[in-house]
Tab-separated table of C-alpha atoms in Angstrom:
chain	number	residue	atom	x	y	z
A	1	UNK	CA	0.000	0.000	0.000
A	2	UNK	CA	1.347	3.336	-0.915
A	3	UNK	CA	2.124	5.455	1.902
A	4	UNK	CA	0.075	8.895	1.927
A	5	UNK	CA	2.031	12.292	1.413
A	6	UNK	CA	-0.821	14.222	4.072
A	7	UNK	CA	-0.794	13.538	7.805
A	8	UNK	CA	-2.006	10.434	8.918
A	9	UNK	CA	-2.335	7.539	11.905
A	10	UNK	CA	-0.887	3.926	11.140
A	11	UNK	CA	-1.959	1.293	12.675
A	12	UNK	CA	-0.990	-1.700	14.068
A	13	UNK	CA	-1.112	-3.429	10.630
A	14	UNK	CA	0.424	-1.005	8.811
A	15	UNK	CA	-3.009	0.663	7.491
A	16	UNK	CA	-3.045	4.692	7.242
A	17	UNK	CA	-6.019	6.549	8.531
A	18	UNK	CA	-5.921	10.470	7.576
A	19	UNK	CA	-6.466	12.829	9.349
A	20	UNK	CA	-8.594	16.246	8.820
A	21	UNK	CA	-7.526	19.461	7.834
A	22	UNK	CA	-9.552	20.528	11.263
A	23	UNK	CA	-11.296	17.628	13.646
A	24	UNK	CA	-10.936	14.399	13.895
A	25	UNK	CA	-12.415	12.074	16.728
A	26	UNK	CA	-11.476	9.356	18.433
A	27	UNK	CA	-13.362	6.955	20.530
A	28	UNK	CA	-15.913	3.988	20.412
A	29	UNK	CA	-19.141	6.275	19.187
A	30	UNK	CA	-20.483	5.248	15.772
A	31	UNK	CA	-19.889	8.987	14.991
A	32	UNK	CA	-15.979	9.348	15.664
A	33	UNK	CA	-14.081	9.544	11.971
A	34	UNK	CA	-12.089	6.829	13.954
A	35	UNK	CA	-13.781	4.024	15.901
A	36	UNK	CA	-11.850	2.103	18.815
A	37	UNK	CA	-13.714	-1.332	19.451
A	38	UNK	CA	-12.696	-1.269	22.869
A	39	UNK	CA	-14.885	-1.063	26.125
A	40	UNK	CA	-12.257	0.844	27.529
A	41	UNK	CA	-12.413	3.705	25.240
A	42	UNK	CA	-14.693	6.656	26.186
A	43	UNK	CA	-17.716	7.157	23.186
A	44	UNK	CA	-15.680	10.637	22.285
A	45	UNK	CA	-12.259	9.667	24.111
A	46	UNK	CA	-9.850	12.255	22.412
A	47	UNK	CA	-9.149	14.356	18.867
A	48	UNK	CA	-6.686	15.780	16.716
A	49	UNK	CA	-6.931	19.052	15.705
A	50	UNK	CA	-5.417	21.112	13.136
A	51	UNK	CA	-4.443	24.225	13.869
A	52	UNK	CA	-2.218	26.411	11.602
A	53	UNK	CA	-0.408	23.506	9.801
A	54	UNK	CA	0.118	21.904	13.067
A	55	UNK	CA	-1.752	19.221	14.777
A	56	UNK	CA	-2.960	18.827	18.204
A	57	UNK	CA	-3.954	15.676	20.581
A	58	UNK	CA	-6.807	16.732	23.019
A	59	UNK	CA	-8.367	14.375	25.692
A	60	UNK	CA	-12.075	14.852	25.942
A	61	UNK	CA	-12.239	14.052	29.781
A	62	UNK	CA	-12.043	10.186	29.080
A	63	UNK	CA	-12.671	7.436	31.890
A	64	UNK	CA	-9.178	6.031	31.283
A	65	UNK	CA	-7.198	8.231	29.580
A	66	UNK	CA	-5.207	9.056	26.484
A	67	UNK	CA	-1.199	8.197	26.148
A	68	UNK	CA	1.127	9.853	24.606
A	69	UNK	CA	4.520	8.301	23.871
A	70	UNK	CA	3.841	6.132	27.486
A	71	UNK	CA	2.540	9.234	29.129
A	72	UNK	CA	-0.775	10.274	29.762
A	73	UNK	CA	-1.594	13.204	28.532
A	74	UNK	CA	-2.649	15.839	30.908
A	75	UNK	CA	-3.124	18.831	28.646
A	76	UNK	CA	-3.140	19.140	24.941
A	77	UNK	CA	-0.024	18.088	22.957
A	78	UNK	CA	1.690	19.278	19.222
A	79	UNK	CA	1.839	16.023	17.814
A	80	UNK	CA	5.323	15.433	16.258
A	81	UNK	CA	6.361	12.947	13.362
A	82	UNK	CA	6.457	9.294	14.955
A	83	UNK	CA	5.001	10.405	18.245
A	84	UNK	CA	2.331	6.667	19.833
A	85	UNK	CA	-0.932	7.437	20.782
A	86	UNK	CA	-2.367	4.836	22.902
A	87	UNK	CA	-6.072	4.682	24.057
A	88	UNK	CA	-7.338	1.147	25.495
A	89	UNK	CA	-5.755	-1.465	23.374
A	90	UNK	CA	-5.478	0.466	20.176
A	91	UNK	CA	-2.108	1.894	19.574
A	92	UNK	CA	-1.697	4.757	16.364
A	93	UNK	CA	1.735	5.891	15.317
A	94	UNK	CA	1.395	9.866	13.805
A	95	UNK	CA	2.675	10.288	10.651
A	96	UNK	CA	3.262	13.862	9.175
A	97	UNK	CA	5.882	13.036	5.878
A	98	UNK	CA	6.143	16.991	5.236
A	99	UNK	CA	7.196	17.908	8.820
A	100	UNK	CA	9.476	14.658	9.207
A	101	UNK	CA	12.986	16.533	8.079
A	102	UNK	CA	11.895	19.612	10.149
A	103	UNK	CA	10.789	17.894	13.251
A	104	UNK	CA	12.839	14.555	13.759
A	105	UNK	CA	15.991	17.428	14.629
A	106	UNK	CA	16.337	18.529	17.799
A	107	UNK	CA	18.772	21.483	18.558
A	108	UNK	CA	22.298	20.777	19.382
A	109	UNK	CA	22.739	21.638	23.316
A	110	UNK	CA	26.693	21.393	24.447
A	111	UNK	CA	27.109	21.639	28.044
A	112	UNK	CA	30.521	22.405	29.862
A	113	UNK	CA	29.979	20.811	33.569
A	114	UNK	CA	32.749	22.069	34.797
A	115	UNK	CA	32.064	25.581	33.734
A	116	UNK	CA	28.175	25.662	33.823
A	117	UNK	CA	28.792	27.277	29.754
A	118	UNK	CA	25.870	26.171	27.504
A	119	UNK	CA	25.368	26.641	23.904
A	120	UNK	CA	22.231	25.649	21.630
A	121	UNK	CA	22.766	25.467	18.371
A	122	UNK	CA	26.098	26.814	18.436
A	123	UNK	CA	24.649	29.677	20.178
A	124	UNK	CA	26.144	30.307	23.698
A	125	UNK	CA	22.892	30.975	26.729
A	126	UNK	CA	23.462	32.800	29.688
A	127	UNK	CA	20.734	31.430	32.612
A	128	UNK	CA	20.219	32.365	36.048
A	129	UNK	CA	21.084	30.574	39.098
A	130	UNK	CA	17.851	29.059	39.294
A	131	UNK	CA	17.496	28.462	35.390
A	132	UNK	CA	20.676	26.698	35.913
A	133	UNK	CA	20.163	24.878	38.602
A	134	UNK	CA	17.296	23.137	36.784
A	135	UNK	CA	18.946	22.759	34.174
A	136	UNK	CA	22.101	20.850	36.017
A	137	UNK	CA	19.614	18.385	37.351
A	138	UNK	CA	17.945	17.752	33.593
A	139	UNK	CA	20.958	17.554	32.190
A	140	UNK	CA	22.300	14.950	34.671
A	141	UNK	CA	18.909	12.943	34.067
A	142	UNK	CA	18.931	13.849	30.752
A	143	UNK	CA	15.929	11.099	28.591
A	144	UNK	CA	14.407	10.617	32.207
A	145	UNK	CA	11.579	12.315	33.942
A	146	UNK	CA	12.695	14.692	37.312
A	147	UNK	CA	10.001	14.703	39.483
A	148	UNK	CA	8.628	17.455	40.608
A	149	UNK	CA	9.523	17.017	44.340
A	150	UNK	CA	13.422	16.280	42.469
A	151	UNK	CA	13.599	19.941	41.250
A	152	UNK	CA	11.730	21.452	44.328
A	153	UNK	CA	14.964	20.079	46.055
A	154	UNK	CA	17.903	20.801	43.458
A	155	UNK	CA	16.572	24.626	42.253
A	156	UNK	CA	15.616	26.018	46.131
A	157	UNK	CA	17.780	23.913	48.327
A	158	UNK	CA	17.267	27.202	50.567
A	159	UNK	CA	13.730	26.687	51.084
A	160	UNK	CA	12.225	24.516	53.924
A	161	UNK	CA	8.390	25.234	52.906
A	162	UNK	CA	6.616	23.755	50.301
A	163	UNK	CA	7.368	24.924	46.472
A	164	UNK	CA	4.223	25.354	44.621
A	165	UNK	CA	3.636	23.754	41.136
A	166	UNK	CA	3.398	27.289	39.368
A	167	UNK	CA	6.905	28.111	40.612
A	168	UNK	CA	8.255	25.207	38.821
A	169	UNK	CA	5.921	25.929	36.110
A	170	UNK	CA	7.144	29.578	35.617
A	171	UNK	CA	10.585	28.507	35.794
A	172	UNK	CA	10.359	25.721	33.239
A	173	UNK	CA	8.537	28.537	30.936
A	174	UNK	CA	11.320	30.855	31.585
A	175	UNK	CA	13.976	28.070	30.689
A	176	UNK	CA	12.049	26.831	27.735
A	177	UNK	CA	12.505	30.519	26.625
A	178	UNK	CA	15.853	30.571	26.495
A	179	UNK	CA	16.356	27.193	25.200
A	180	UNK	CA	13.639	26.092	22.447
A	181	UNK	CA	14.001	27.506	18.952
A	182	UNK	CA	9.877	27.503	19.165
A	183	UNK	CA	8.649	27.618	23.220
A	184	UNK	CA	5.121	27.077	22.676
A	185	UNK	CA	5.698	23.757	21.119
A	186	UNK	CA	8.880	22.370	23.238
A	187	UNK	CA	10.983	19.820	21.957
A	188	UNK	CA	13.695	19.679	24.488
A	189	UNK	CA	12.129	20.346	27.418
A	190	UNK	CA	9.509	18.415	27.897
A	191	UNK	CA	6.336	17.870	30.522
A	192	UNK	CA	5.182	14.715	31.396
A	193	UNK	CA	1.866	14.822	32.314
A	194	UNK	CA	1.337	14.953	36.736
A	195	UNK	CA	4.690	13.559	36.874
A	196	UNK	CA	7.817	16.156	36.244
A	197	UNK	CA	9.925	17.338	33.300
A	198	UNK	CA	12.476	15.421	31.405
A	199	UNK	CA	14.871	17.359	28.501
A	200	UNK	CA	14.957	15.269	25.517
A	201	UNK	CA	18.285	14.405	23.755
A	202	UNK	CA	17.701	11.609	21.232
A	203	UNK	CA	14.229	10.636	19.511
């Protein structure tokens, strides 16, 4: 079977299921454009939205969830070239052919331990103490996910009260910033979903 040149889902057996230009729905309702046999898939579980060339993955407040390279997704996600969606038993693999040369590249990051110098892309980044400090610890764990309660501890070793979610949150945004060549959809620095960050290094 020819493989299609527009965005699409592949299967377990290799079939392609495009995608719309603007909604498509998953889940076990006759009406989703595609149908998951599988009692435990919601009747409108999740979609995929387009959205300016790009293509989000929404959960519609399913029972059991929707899973997202082995993480459950927890808010919506730009779906990238190879990414596994998992709901119940079915298991899709995205497929965008246009946006495989420009997404399967993540920026170059060269990190001097000893020095705490950092360059992306060639291009040196000055961070702040905390910035760093987070940074240190995903760098050192680099492919694995920090908890949350992990960078509480490494960025404000200094504090003895509790450090609130949005504090990480803002600090990951500010990193993100200063790191990703597009922040709002992150390819280094990466959330997964009500467990912690991880930065990504390989595909």
């Amino acid at each position: 079977m020819e493989t299609p040149r527009l965005p699409h889902l592949l299967d377990p057996l290799g079939n392609a299921i495009l995608l719309s230009l603007s909604l498509t729905v998953l889940g076990r309702a006759a009406g989703c454009q595609v149908i998951i046999a599988d009692r435990a898939a919601s009747r409108r579980h999740a979609e995929i939205a387009g959205e300016g060339g790009a293509y989000i993955l929404r959960d519609l407040d399913s029972t059991n969830g929707t899973w997202l390279n082995g993480q459950r997704l927890g808010e919506p996600a730009h779906l990238r070239d190879g990414d596994l969606i998992e709901i119940g038993s079915a298991r899709f693999i995205f497929r965008d052919p246009d946006a495989t040369f420009a997404t399967t590249r993540l920026p170059r990051l060269v990190y001097d331990e000893a020095t705490g110098d950092l360059w992306v892309d060639r291009r040196p980044v000055q961070l702040s103490p905390k910035q760093h400090a987070l940074f240190a610890l995903l760098w050192a764990r680099r492919d694995q996910v920090c908890g949350k309660d992990e960078i509480a501890a490494a960025v404000w070793p200094e504090c003895r009260g509790e450090i609130y979610d949005y504090q990480i949150e803002s600090l990951v945004k500010r990193l993100r910033a200063k790191l990703e060549p597009n922040p709002a959809a992150p390819a280094l620095l990466l959330s997964a979903a009500g467990r912690g960050y991880r930065l990504a290094t390989r595909r």
